XYZ file of C-alpha atoms in Angstrom:
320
model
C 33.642 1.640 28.442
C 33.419 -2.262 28.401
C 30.560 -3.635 29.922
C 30.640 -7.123 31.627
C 27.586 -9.316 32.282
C 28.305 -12.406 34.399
C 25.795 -14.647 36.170
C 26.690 -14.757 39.975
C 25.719 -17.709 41.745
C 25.805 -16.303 45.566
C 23.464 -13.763 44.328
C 21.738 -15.958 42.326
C 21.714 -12.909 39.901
C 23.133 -11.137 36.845
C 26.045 -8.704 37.479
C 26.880 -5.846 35.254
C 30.261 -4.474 35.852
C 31.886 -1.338 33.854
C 35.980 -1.894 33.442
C 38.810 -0.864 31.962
C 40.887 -3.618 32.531
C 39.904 -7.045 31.317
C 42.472 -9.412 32.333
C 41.506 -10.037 36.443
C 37.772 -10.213 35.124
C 38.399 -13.480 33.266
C 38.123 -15.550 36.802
C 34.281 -14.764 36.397
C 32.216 -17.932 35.824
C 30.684 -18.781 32.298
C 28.812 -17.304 30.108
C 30.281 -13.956 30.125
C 28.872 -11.394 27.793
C 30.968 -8.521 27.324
C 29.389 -5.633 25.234
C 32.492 -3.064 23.337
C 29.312 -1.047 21.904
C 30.433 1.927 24.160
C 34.004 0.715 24.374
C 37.260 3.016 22.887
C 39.401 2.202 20.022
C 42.181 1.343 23.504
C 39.870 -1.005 25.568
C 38.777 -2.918 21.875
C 42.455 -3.349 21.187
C 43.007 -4.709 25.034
C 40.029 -7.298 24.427
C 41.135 -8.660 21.674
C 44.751 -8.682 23.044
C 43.541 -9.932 26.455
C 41.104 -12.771 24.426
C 44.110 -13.911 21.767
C 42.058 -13.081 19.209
C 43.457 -12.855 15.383
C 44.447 -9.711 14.108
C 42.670 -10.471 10.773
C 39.736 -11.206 12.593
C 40.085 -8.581 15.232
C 40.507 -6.310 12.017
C 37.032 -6.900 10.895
C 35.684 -7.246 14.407
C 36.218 -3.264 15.393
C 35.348 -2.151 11.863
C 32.495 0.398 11.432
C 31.053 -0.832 8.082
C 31.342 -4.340 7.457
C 29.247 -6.530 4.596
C 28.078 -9.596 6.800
C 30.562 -13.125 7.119
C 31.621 -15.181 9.310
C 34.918 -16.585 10.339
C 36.471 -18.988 12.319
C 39.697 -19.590 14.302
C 41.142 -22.051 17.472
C 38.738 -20.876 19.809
C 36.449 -18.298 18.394
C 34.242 -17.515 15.512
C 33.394 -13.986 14.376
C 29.555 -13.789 12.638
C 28.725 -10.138 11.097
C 24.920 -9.399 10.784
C 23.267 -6.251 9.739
C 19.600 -5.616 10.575
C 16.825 -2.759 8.767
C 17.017 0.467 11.527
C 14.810 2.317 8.870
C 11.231 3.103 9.500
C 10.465 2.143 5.683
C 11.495 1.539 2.308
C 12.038 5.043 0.866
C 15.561 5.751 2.241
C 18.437 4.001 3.765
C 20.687 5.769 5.914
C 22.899 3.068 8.090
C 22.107 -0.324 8.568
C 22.222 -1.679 12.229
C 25.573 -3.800 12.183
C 26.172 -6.250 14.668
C 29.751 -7.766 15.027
C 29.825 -10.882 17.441
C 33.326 -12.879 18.268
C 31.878 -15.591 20.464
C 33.210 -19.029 22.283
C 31.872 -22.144 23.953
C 31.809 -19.739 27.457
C 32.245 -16.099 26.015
C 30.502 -13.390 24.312
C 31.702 -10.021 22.567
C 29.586 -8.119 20.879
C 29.534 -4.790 18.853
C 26.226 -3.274 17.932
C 25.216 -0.338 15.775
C 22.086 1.296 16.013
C 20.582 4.489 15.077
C 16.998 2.765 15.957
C 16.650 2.982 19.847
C 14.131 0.179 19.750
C 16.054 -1.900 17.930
C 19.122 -1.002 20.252
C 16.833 -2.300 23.093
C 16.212 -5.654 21.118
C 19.689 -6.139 20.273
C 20.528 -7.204 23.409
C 21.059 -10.633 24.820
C 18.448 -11.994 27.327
C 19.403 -12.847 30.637
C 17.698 -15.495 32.379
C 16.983 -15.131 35.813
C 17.488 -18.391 36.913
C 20.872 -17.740 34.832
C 20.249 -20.673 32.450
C 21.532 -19.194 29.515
C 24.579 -20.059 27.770
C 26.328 -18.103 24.140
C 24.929 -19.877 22.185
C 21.343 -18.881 22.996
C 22.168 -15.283 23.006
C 23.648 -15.434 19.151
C 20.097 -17.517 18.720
C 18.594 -14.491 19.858
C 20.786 -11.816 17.763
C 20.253 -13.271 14.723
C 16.645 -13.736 15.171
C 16.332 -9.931 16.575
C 18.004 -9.088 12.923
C 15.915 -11.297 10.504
C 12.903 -10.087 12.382
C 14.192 -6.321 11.610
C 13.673 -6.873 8.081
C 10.537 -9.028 8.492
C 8.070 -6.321 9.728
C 8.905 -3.794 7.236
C 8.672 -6.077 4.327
C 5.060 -7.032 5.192
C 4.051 -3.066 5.916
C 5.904 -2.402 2.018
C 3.765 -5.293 0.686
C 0.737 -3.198 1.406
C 2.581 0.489 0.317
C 3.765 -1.542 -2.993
C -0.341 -2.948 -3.783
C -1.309 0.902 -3.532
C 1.706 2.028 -5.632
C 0.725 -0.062 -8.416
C -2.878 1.062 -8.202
C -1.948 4.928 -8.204
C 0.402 4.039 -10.762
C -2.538 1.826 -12.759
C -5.092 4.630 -12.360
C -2.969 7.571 -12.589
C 0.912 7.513 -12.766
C 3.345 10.669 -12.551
C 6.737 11.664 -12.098
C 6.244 11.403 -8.532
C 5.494 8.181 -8.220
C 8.082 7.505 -10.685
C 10.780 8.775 -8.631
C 9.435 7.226 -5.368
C 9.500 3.661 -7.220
C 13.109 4.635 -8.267
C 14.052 5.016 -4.619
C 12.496 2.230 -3.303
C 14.197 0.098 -5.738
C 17.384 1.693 -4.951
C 16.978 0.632 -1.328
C 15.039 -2.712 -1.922
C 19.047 -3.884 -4.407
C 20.635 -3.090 -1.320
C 18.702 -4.902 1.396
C 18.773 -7.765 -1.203
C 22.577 -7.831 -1.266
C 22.838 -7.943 2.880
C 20.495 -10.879 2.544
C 21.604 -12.905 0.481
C 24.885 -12.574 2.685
C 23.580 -13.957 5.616
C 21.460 -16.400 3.774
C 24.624 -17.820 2.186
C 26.045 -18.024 5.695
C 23.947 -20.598 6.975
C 23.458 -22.504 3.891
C 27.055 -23.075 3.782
C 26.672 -23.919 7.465
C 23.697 -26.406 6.895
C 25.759 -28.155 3.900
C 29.336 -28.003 4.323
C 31.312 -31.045 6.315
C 32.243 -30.268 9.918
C 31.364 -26.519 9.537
C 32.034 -24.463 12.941
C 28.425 -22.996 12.885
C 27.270 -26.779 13.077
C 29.304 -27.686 16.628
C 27.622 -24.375 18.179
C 23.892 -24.827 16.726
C 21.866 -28.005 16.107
C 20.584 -28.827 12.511
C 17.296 -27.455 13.195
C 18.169 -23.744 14.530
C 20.776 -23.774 11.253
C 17.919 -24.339 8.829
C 15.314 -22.096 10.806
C 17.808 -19.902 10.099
C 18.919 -20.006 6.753
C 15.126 -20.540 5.590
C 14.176 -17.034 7.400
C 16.947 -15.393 5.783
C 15.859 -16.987 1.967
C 12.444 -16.203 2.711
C 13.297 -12.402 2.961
C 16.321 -12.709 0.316
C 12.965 -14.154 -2.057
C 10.530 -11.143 -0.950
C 13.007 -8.338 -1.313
C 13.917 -9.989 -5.157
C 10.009 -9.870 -5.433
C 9.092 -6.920 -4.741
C 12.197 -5.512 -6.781
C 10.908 -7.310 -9.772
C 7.390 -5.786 -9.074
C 8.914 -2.187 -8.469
C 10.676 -2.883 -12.182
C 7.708 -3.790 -13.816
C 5.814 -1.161 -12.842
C 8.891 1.676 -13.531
C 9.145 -0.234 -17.250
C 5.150 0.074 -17.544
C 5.309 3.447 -16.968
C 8.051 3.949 -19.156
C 6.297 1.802 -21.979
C 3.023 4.556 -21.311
C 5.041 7.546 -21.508
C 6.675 6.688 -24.579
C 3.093 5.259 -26.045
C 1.758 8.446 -25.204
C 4.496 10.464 -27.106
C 4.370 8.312 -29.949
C 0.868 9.652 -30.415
C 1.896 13.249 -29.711
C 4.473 12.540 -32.469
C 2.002 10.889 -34.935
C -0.449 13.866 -34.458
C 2.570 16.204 -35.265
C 3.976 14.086 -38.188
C 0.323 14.245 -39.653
C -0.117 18.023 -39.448
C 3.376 18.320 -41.127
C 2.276 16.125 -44.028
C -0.892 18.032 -44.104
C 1.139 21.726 -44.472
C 4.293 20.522 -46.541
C 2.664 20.574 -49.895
C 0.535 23.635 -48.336
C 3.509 25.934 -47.757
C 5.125 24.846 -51.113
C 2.234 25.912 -52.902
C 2.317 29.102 -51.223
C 6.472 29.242 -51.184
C 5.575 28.724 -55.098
C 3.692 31.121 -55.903
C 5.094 33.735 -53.320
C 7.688 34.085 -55.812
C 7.770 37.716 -57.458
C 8.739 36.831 -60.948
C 7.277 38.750 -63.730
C 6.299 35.872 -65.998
C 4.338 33.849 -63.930
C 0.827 33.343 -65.930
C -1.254 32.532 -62.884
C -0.162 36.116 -61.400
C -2.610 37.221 -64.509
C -5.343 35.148 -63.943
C -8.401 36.659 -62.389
C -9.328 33.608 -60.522
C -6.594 32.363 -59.968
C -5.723 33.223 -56.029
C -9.367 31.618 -55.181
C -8.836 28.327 -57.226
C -5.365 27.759 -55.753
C -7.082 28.476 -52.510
C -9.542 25.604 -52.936
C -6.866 23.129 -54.428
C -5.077 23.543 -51.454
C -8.252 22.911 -49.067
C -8.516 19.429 -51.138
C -4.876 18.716 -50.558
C -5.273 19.097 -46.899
C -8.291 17.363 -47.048
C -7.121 14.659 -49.348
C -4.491 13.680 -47.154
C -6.783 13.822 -44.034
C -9.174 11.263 -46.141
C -5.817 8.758 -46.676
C -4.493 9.013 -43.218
C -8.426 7.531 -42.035
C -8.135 5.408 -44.808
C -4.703 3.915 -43.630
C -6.531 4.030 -39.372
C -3.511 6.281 -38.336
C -5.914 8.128 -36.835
């Protein structure tokens, strides 16, 4: 179903209007939001139809899963954000994509949620005194979406301080695999980012860019510095996350170095042991120790000062 939201001046109120057809509703006075969230594969087609919109960027537009960009054409411009819908860090399952073709006097917009309060957020704000115009409500999407990513960046600063103390104190596989999937989740946050921050940085610095015409100077760099301030966090905190996975790593293998060098040393200790014994478990008939009444007690006791002996060079040498 599309949904229409038009400001109507008799009632001096906003209207909300559920259609199917789209071309009679066009009479309505400016700014018009129309919301395809809800809308069919059909009435998207007949919008974009009905608004002479590019196929290229009608194409990308109606697409489910779409990195963030933004295009122009004649008379509208298509901006792609994604928000965080996820409580935290530890998993990401969809990220809330918002598709907006917008004009001087019109609004589309596609939003997907799986966060109801977010849903609620991602919606325009209509004035009472219907003083709005489009360009205010994009103001307010893309705000809405940096701020989605804001919130649970400062909650994982404080998660990520008590990682690295259970990790400090006491680290495990657990933790190791936690880190692992925060990570994970932290590369791919980064890369929606940096996106959207290279979206209004081309915007701020590029000759007679289309964002520029809609938004002043000052809501172009409010915007591109909230985006780079999260881009800079998330690349933090996934520096901080690989430190600690690589300290862990450099622990474990520290602490089977020393299994191994306890090992190594109780082989060297038995080697010459067990050849002894391999020696002179040999059943030959002319072997003149086999005669020798003392001989099974002094080959005992020159094997206890082998083993000892080689005890007294490994302290001598601090490998132990």
């Amino acid at each position: 179903m599309i949904h229409i939201h038009y400001y109507d001046p008799e009632l001096a109120a906003w209207q909300q209007r559920q259609v199917q057809q789209i071309a009679q509703e066009l009479r309505l006075s400016a700014p018009i939001w129309l919301d395809l969230t809800q809308a069919t594969n059909e009435e998207e087609s007949q919008v974009m139809h009905a608004m002479a919109i590019a196929p290229t960027m009608a194409e990308d537009f109606t697409r489910q899963r779409h990195p963030p960009k933004f295009e122009a054409q004649a008379h509208f411009s298509l901006l792609v954000l994604r928000g965080y819908a996820d409580p935290d860090f530890s998993e990401i399952t969809q990220s809330a994509q918002v598709n907006l073709l917008f004009s001087g006097d019109v609004l589309i917009s596609k939003v997907q949620c799986h966060e109801p309060l977010l849903a609620a957020q991602l919606k325009p704000v209509l004035s009472a005194e219907g003083k709005v115009s489009v360009v205010d409500w994009v103001k307010h999407f893309t705000l809405v979406v940096s701020a989605s990513y804001l919130g649970k960046l400062l909650s994982f600063e404080e998660e990520l301080s008590e990682l690295e103390d259970a990790m400090l104190h006491k680290g495990n596989d657990e933790l190791m695999a936690t880190m692992m999937r925060n990570r994970s989740v932290l590369r791919k946050v980064n890369r929606n980012l940096a996106y959207q921050k290279d979206i209004f940085s081309d915007a701020m610095y590029e000759e007679q860019h289309v964002l520029a015409n809609h938004f002043s100077n000052a809501d172009l760099r409010d915007f591109y510095e909230k985006f780079e301030r999260l881009h800079s966090m998330t690349d933090m905190y996934y520096d901080q996350l690989s430190d600690l996975v690589h300290g862990y790593m450099s622990t474990t293998s520290h602490q089977i170095n020393e299994r191994m060098k306890v090992l190594t040393m109780v082989s060297t200790i038995f080697i010459p042991l067990t050849f002894v014994a391999g020696v002179y478990g040999m059943n030959f008939h002319n072997m003149p120790e086999l005669t020798f009444a003392k001989g099974y007690f002094i080959t005992l006791l020159a094997m206890l000062f082998m083993g000892l002996g080689s005890l007294a060079w490994f302290k001598f040498k601090h490998w132990w």
